[in-house]
mmCIF file of C-alpha atoms in Angstrom:
data_model
loop_
_atom_site.group_PDB
_atom_site.id
_atom_site.type_symbol
_atom_site.label_atom_id
_atom_site.label_comp_id
_atom_site.label_asym_id
_atom_site.label_seq_id
_atom_site.Cartn_x
_atom_site.Cartn_y
_atom_site.Cartn_z
ATOM 1 C CA MET A 1 29.156 14.737 9.583
ATOM 2 C CA ASN A 2 29.497 14.874 13.791
ATOM 3 C CA ASN A 3 32.127 14.024 15.786
ATOM 4 C CA LEU A 4 31.060 10.354 16.071
ATOM 5 C CA THR A 5 31.179 9.443 12.872
ATOM 6 C CA MET A 6 34.959 8.798 12.169
ATOM 7 C CA PRO A 7 35.344 6.656 15.277
ATOM 8 C CA VAL A 8 32.457 5.071 14.393
ATOM 9 C CA PHE A 9 33.974 4.973 10.305
ATOM 10 C CA LYS A 10 37.676 3.439 12.105
ATOM 11 C CA THR A 11 35.368 0.261 13.632
ATOM 12 C CA ALA A 12 33.165 0.069 10.752
ATOM 13 C CA TYR A 13 36.149 -0.277 8.546
ATOM 14 C CA LYS A 14 37.097 -3.118 10.242
ATOM 15 C CA ARG A 15 34.846 -5.380 9.657
ATOM 16 C CA LYS A 16 34.857 -8.425 7.920
ATOM 17 C CA PRO A 17 31.875 -7.455 5.390
ATOM 18 C CA ALA A 18 34.101 -4.029 5.181
ATOM 19 C CA LYS A 19 37.356 -5.318 4.034
ATOM 20 C CA ILE A 20 34.780 -7.794 1.237
ATOM 21 C CA PHE A 21 32.828 -4.831 -0.094
ATOM 22 C CA MET A 22 35.966 -2.488 -0.313
ATOM 23 C CA ALA A 23 37.983 -5.554 -1.862
ATOM 24 C CA PHE A 24 35.500 -5.288 -5.133
ATOM 25 C CA GLY A 25 37.061 -1.915 -6.002
ATOM 26 C CA PHE A 26 40.087 -4.215 -7.255
ATOM 27 C CA PHE A 27 37.395 -5.678 -10.248
ATOM 28 C CA PRO A 28 38.611 -3.471 -12.864
ATOM 29 C CA LEU A 29 42.031 -5.277 -12.618
ATOM 30 C CA VAL A 30 40.235 -8.110 -12.751
ATOM 31 C CA LEU A 31 38.590 -7.230 -15.967
ATOM 32 C CA MET A 32 41.485 -6.528 -17.010
ATOM 33 C CA ILE A 33 42.733 -10.370 -16.501
ATOM 34 C CA ILE A 34 39.742 -11.559 -17.958
ATOM 35 C CA SER A 35 39.925 -9.692 -21.131
ATOM 36 C CA LEU A 36 43.894 -11.786 -21.503
ATOM 37 C CA LEU A 37 42.429 -15.351 -21.700
ATOM 38 C CA PRO A 38 40.723 -17.164 -24.270
ATOM 39 C CA THR A 39 36.974 -16.872 -23.077
ATOM 40 C CA ASN A 40 34.044 -14.815 -23.781
ATOM 41 C CA PHE A 41 32.780 -14.498 -19.984
ATOM 42 C CA MET A 42 32.858 -10.778 -18.829
ATOM 43 C CA GLN A 43 34.649 -9.583 -22.313
ATOM 44 C CA ILE A 44 33.776 -5.755 -22.572
ATOM 45 C CA GLY A 45 33.850 -4.011 -25.893
ATOM 46 C CA GLY A 46 32.248 -1.055 -27.898
ATOM 47 C CA MET A 47 32.571 1.003 -31.053
ATOM 48 C CA ASP A 48 36.635 1.937 -32.210
ATOM 49 C CA ASP A 49 38.153 4.330 -29.758
ATOM 50 C CA SER A 50 34.671 4.929 -28.355
ATOM 51 C CA MET A 51 35.774 4.293 -24.321
ATOM 52 C CA SER A 52 37.533 6.665 -22.227
ATOM 53 C CA PHE A 53 39.089 6.062 -18.917
ATOM 54 C CA MET A 54 36.261 7.824 -17.218
ATOM 55 C CA ASP A 55 33.306 5.483 -19.361
ATOM 56 C CA PHE A 56 35.494 2.295 -18.078
ATOM 57 C CA PHE A 57 35.451 3.880 -14.573
ATOM 58 C CA ASP A 58 31.867 4.126 -15.145
ATOM 59 C CA LEU A 59 31.830 0.710 -16.457
ATOM 60 C CA SER A 60 33.056 -0.707 -13.294
ATOM 61 C CA GLN A 61 31.131 0.543 -11.303
ATOM 62 C CA SER A 62 27.902 -0.503 -13.425
ATOM 63 C CA ILE A 63 29.102 -4.321 -13.358
ATOM 64 C CA VAL A 64 30.309 -4.171 -9.617
ATOM 65 C CA PHE A 65 27.083 -2.917 -8.467
ATOM 66 C CA ASP A 66 24.460 -4.922 -10.565
ATOM 67 C CA THR A 67 26.825 -8.410 -9.332
ATOM 68 C CA VAL A 68 24.880 -9.315 -5.796
ATOM 69 C CA LEU A 69 28.414 -10.282 -3.848
ATOM 70 C CA PRO A 70 29.095 -6.900 -3.013
ATOM 71 C CA LEU A 71 25.261 -5.525 -2.503
ATOM 72 C CA VAL A 72 25.556 -8.478 0.294
ATOM 73 C CA ALA A 73 28.612 -7.674 2.102
ATOM 74 C CA LEU A 74 27.676 -4.277 1.660
ATOM 75 C CA ILE A 75 24.295 -5.253 3.549
ATOM 76 C CA TYR A 76 25.445 -7.599 6.034
ATOM 77 C CA LEU A 77 27.950 -4.295 6.708
ATOM 78 C CA VAL A 78 24.867 -2.313 7.530
ATOM 79 C CA ILE A 79 23.203 -5.345 9.876
ATOM 80 C CA TYR A 80 26.446 -5.632 11.622
ATOM 81 C CA SER A 81 26.484 -1.831 12.629
ATOM 82 C CA ILE A 82 22.599 -1.943 13.810
ATOM 83 C CA ASN A 83 21.058 -4.995 14.529
ATOM 84 C CA GLN A 84 23.898 -6.520 15.894
ATOM 85 C CA GLU A 85 24.751 -4.102 18.050
ATOM 86 C CA ILE A 86 21.261 -4.482 19.378
ATOM 87 C CA GLU A 87 21.317 -7.836 20.040
ATOM 88 C CA LYS A 88 24.659 -8.221 21.216
ATOM 89 C CA GLY A 89 23.783 -4.819 23.613
ATOM 90 C CA THR A 90 27.222 -3.217 22.539
ATOM 91 C CA LEU A 91 24.952 -0.026 21.785
ATOM 92 C CA TYR A 92 24.444 0.391 25.732
ATOM 93 C CA LEU A 93 28.013 1.961 25.228
ATOM 94 C CA PHE A 94 26.145 4.940 23.171
ATOM 95 C CA LYS A 95 23.669 5.428 26.166
ATOM 96 C CA ASP A 96 24.737 8.518 26.722
ATOM 97 C CA ILE A 97 25.126 10.487 23.792
ATOM 98 C CA ASP A 98 22.346 12.052 21.917
ATOM 99 C CA ARG A 99 20.347 8.925 19.634
ATOM 100 C CA GLY A 100 20.118 10.713 16.522
ATOM 101 C CA LYS A 101 24.017 11.734 16.754
ATOM 102 C CA VAL A 102 24.438 8.108 17.150
ATOM 103 C CA ILE A 103 22.481 6.898 13.883
ATOM 104 C CA ASP A 104 23.960 9.315 11.970
ATOM 105 C CA ALA A 105 27.357 8.528 12.925
ATOM 106 C CA LYS A 106 26.349 4.648 11.818
ATOM 107 C CA ILE A 107 24.540 6.087 8.485
ATOM 108 C CA GLU A 108 27.516 8.320 7.573
ATOM 109 C CA SER A 109 30.181 6.016 8.163
ATOM 110 C CA VAL A 110 28.652 2.985 5.698
ATOM 111 C CA ILE A 111 28.688 6.359 3.324
ATOM 112 C CA LEU A 112 32.401 6.567 3.833
ATOM 113 C CA VAL A 113 32.977 3.070 3.733
ATOM 114 C CA TYR A 114 31.444 2.834 0.397
ATOM 115 C CA ILE A 115 33.361 6.427 -0.994
ATOM 116 C CA VAL A 116 37.032 4.083 0.253
ATOM 117 C CA PHE A 117 35.601 1.853 -2.328
ATOM 118 C CA SER A 118 34.985 3.930 -4.826
ATOM 119 C CA ILE A 119 38.632 5.422 -4.997
ATOM 120 C CA ILE A 120 40.386 1.713 -4.932
ATOM 121 C CA THR A 121 37.538 1.452 -7.825
ATOM 122 C CA PHE A 122 39.060 4.677 -9.300
ATOM 123 C CA PHE A 123 42.190 4.224 -8.905
ATOM 124 C CA SER A 124 42.526 0.239 -10.131
ATOM 125 C CA ALA A 125 40.289 1.184 -13.593
ATOM 126 C CA LEU A 126 43.236 3.751 -14.298
ATOM 127 C CA ILE A 127 45.824 1.108 -13.898
ATOM 128 C CA ALA A 128 43.539 -1.164 -15.558
ATOM 129 C CA TYR A 129 42.363 1.212 -18.418
ATOM 130 C CA TYR A 130 46.191 2.693 -19.227
ATOM 131 C CA LEU A 131 47.956 -0.579 -18.938
ATOM 132 C CA HIS A 132 45.550 -2.493 -21.034
ATOM 133 C CA PHE A 133 42.032 -1.428 -22.343
ATOM 134 C CA LYS A 134 43.414 2.330 -23.741
ATOM 135 C CA ASN A 135 45.214 -0.063 -26.131
ATOM 136 C CA LEU A 136 42.706 -2.291 -27.724
ATOM 137 C CA SER A 137 40.410 -1.335 -30.335
ATOM 138 C CA TYR A 138 37.610 0.382 -28.279
ATOM 139 C CA GLY A 139 40.043 2.353 -26.176
ATOM 140 C CA SER A 140 40.340 6.047 -26.611
ATOM 141 C CA GLY A 141 43.174 6.630 -24.576
ATOM 142 C CA GLU A 142 41.194 9.455 -23.230
ATOM 143 C CA PHE A 143 40.573 10.954 -19.247
ATOM 144 C CA ILE A 144 37.135 12.084 -19.855
ATOM 145 C CA ALA A 145 34.965 11.590 -23.233
ATOM 146 C CA SER A 146 36.146 14.297 -25.733
ATOM 147 C CA ASN A 147 32.021 14.598 -27.324
ATOM 148 C CA ILE A 148 30.068 16.823 -25.133
ATOM 149 C CA THR A 149 27.200 14.246 -25.001
ATOM 150 C CA ASP A 150 28.896 11.192 -23.936
ATOM 151 C CA ARG A 151 30.574 13.090 -21.722
ATOM 152 C CA LYS A 152 27.317 14.527 -19.748
ATOM 153 C CA ILE A 153 25.875 10.920 -20.317
ATOM 154 C CA MET A 154 28.355 9.632 -18.310
ATOM 155 C CA TRP A 155 28.381 11.908 -15.422
ATOM 156 C CA VAL A 156 24.641 11.136 -14.780
ATOM 157 C CA SER A 157 25.263 7.517 -14.981
ATOM 158 C CA LEU A 158 28.276 7.930 -12.565
ATOM 159 C CA VAL A 159 26.022 10.448 -9.972
ATOM 160 C CA GLY A 160 22.930 8.250 -10.221
ATOM 161 C CA LYS A 161 24.822 4.750 -8.851
ATOM 162 C CA LEU A 162 26.244 7.413 -5.770
ATOM 163 C CA TYR A 163 22.699 8.714 -5.061
ATOM 164 C CA ILE A 164 21.323 4.540 -5.197
ATOM 165 C CA TYR A 165 24.578 3.483 -3.270
ATOM 166 C CA ILE A 166 23.440 6.287 -0.568
ATOM 167 C CA ILE A 167 19.870 5.641 -1.148
ATOM 168 C CA THR A 168 20.627 1.642 -0.232
ATOM 169 C CA ILE A 169 22.411 2.141 2.112
ATOM 170 C CA VAL A 170 19.960 4.395 4.451
ATOM 171 C CA ILE A 171 16.998 1.649 3.349
ATOM 172 C CA ALA A 172 18.884 -1.050 4.768
ATOM 173 C CA VAL A 173 20.068 0.957 8.084
ATOM 174 C CA PHE A 174 16.003 1.710 8.528
ATOM 175 C CA LEU A 175 15.010 -1.868 7.761
ATOM 176 C CA SER A 176 17.973 -3.534 10.378
ATOM 177 C CA ILE A 177 16.722 -1.049 13.025
ATOM 178 C CA ARG A 178 12.581 -2.455 12.452
ATOM 179 C CA PHE A 179 13.240 -5.999 11.206
ATOM 180 C CA ASN A 180 15.658 -9.254 11.692
ATOM 181 C CA ASN A 181 18.833 -9.716 9.650
ATOM 182 C CA SER A 182 17.005 -11.982 7.144
ATOM 183 C CA VAL A 183 14.231 -8.886 5.932
ATOM 184 C CA THR A 184 16.938 -6.641 5.890
ATOM 185 C CA LEU A 185 18.859 -8.646 3.600
ATOM 186 C CA VAL A 186 15.988 -9.657 1.149
ATOM 187 C CA ALA A 187 14.224 -6.265 0.826
ATOM 188 C CA THR A 188 17.017 -4.304 0.107
ATOM 189 C CA LEU A 189 18.569 -6.622 -2.094
ATOM 190 C CA PHE A 190 15.158 -6.450 -3.542
ATOM 191 C CA PHE A 191 15.241 -2.853 -4.011
ATOM 192 C CA ALA A 192 18.978 -2.338 -4.968
ATOM 193 C CA LEU A 193 18.151 -5.182 -7.696
ATOM 194 C CA PHE A 194 14.714 -3.832 -9.296
ATOM 195 C CA SER A 195 17.010 -0.433 -9.538
ATOM 196 C CA SER A 196 19.225 -1.906 -12.278
ATOM 197 C CA ILE A 197 16.584 -3.280 -14.074
ATOM 198 C CA SER A 198 13.910 -0.504 -13.772
ATOM 199 C CA ASN A 199 15.072 1.557 -17.053
ATOM 200 C CA LYS A 200 13.227 -1.484 -18.701
ATOM 201 C CA LEU A 201 10.116 -1.249 -16.683
ATOM 202 C CA GLY A 202 8.239 1.588 -18.163
ATOM 203 C CA LEU A 203 7.189 3.988 -15.152
ATOM 204 C CA SER A 204 9.136 2.632 -12.771
ATOM 205 C CA LYS A 205 12.494 4.006 -14.525
ATOM 206 C CA TYR A 206 11.668 7.417 -13.234
ATOM 207 C CA PHE A 207 11.974 6.544 -9.639
ATOM 208 C CA PHE A 208 15.367 4.940 -9.539
ATOM 209 C CA PRO A 209 18.296 7.713 -10.090
ATOM 210 C CA ASN A 210 20.464 4.968 -11.632
ATOM 211 C CA SER A 211 18.256 4.694 -14.341
ATOM 212 C CA TYR A 212 18.530 8.051 -15.885
ATOM 213 C CA PHE A 213 20.923 7.982 -17.256
ATOM 214 C CA ASN A 214 18.638 6.282 -20.044
ATOM 215 C CA LEU A 215 16.807 9.114 -19.887
ATOM 216 C CA TYR A 216 18.848 11.654 -21.179
ATOM 217 C CA SER A 217 17.591 12.359 -24.423
ATOM 218 C CA GLN A 218 13.983 12.175 -22.865
ATOM 219 C CA PHE A 219 15.002 15.454 -20.591
ATOM 220 C CA GLY A 220 19.040 16.090 -20.820
ATOM 221 C CA PHE A 221 21.384 17.012 -18.477
ATOM 222 C CA GLY A 222 20.158 19.759 -16.120
ATOM 223 C CA LYS A 223 16.805 18.070 -15.765
ATOM 224 C CA CYS A 224 18.158 14.630 -15.072
ATOM 225 C CA MET A 225 20.446 15.663 -12.353
ATOM 226 C CA LEU A 226 17.785 17.813 -10.626
ATOM 227 C CA LEU A 227 15.514 15.002 -11.026
ATOM 228 C CA MET A 228 18.336 12.785 -9.385
ATOM 229 C CA THR A 229 18.931 14.684 -6.570
ATOM 230 C CA LEU A 230 14.997 15.546 -6.212
ATOM 231 C CA LEU A 231 15.070 11.360 -6.075
ATOM 232 C CA LEU A 232 17.815 11.260 -3.548
ATOM 233 C CA ALA A 233 16.490 14.071 -1.116
ATOM 234 C CA ILE A 234 12.614 12.568 -1.106
ATOM 235 C CA TYR A 235 14.568 8.932 0.059
ATOM 236 C CA LEU A 236 16.986 10.457 2.453
ATOM 237 C CA GLY A 237 14.105 12.944 4.022
ATOM 238 C CA ILE A 238 12.175 9.737 4.304
ATOM 239 C CA PHE A 239 14.231 6.384 5.685
ATOM 240 C CA TRP A 240 16.466 9.098 7.164
ATOM 241 C CA THR A 241 14.195 10.168 9.197
ATOM 242 C CA LEU A 242 12.465 7.057 9.709
ATOM 243 C CA SER A 243 15.806 5.385 11.038
ATOM 244 C CA ARG A 244 16.053 8.532 13.386
ATOM 245 C CA LYS A 245 12.236 7.858 14.937
ATOM 246 C CA TYR A 246 12.535 4.234 15.346
ATOM 247 C CA PHE A 247 16.334 4.366 16.958
ATOM 248 C CA ARG A 248 15.225 6.603 19.329
ATOM 249 C CA LYS A 249 12.475 4.655 20.694
ATOM 250 C CA LEU A 250 15.180 1.517 21.207
ATOM 251 C CA GLU A 251 15.935 0.720 24.868
ATOM 252 C CA PHE A 252 19.766 -0.053 25.327
#
């Protein structure tokens, strides 16, 4: 991070899309309420004593990612931070600052919003799990699975989701610099939603970090983590570099 990141983050944090996105961090509490209602809607389950707290946290993250609204809010946060400021001319305030530092700070600020969302989700899941879900038949009451294999699969799944969020943010930033709001929204949504079903689509699953928990039996823990990190590096190397390149060419 550079010295612009925190000031830019404080501005991004106050934007309406950021508040909507972070509000989804309370989703585990919503799952708890829904599970108490006489409905089959969004009910979760599993084998007896199979779900630890970290499994529930991972599941909550998966459900939120697969829900369109949080992604829309996150993409709009990027649009407000990049495209809207380009159109309104507010980037003029940064005219005397190195543009590479400016775009880096913009990207890092959105990633920080995601980290805040993850922290909120973690503590919401902690409350929901230990108040309610651990008492159900599939709740083990453990903080993290005692079975080593289950634990490793969970870590692969969590890290894969972290990586795909970061990749989605950087792609949205690049598109927001180069194209209009509609193209940015549709293209980024397509990428994110396609990544969530890629594990069912043949070779495409190898190109998305959030598919690798399904490839654990093929690669094992070490190779999954290595390949996911390599994918992250490739995506960032391409889209962060392109974002810097085209942001430097903007006139403001």
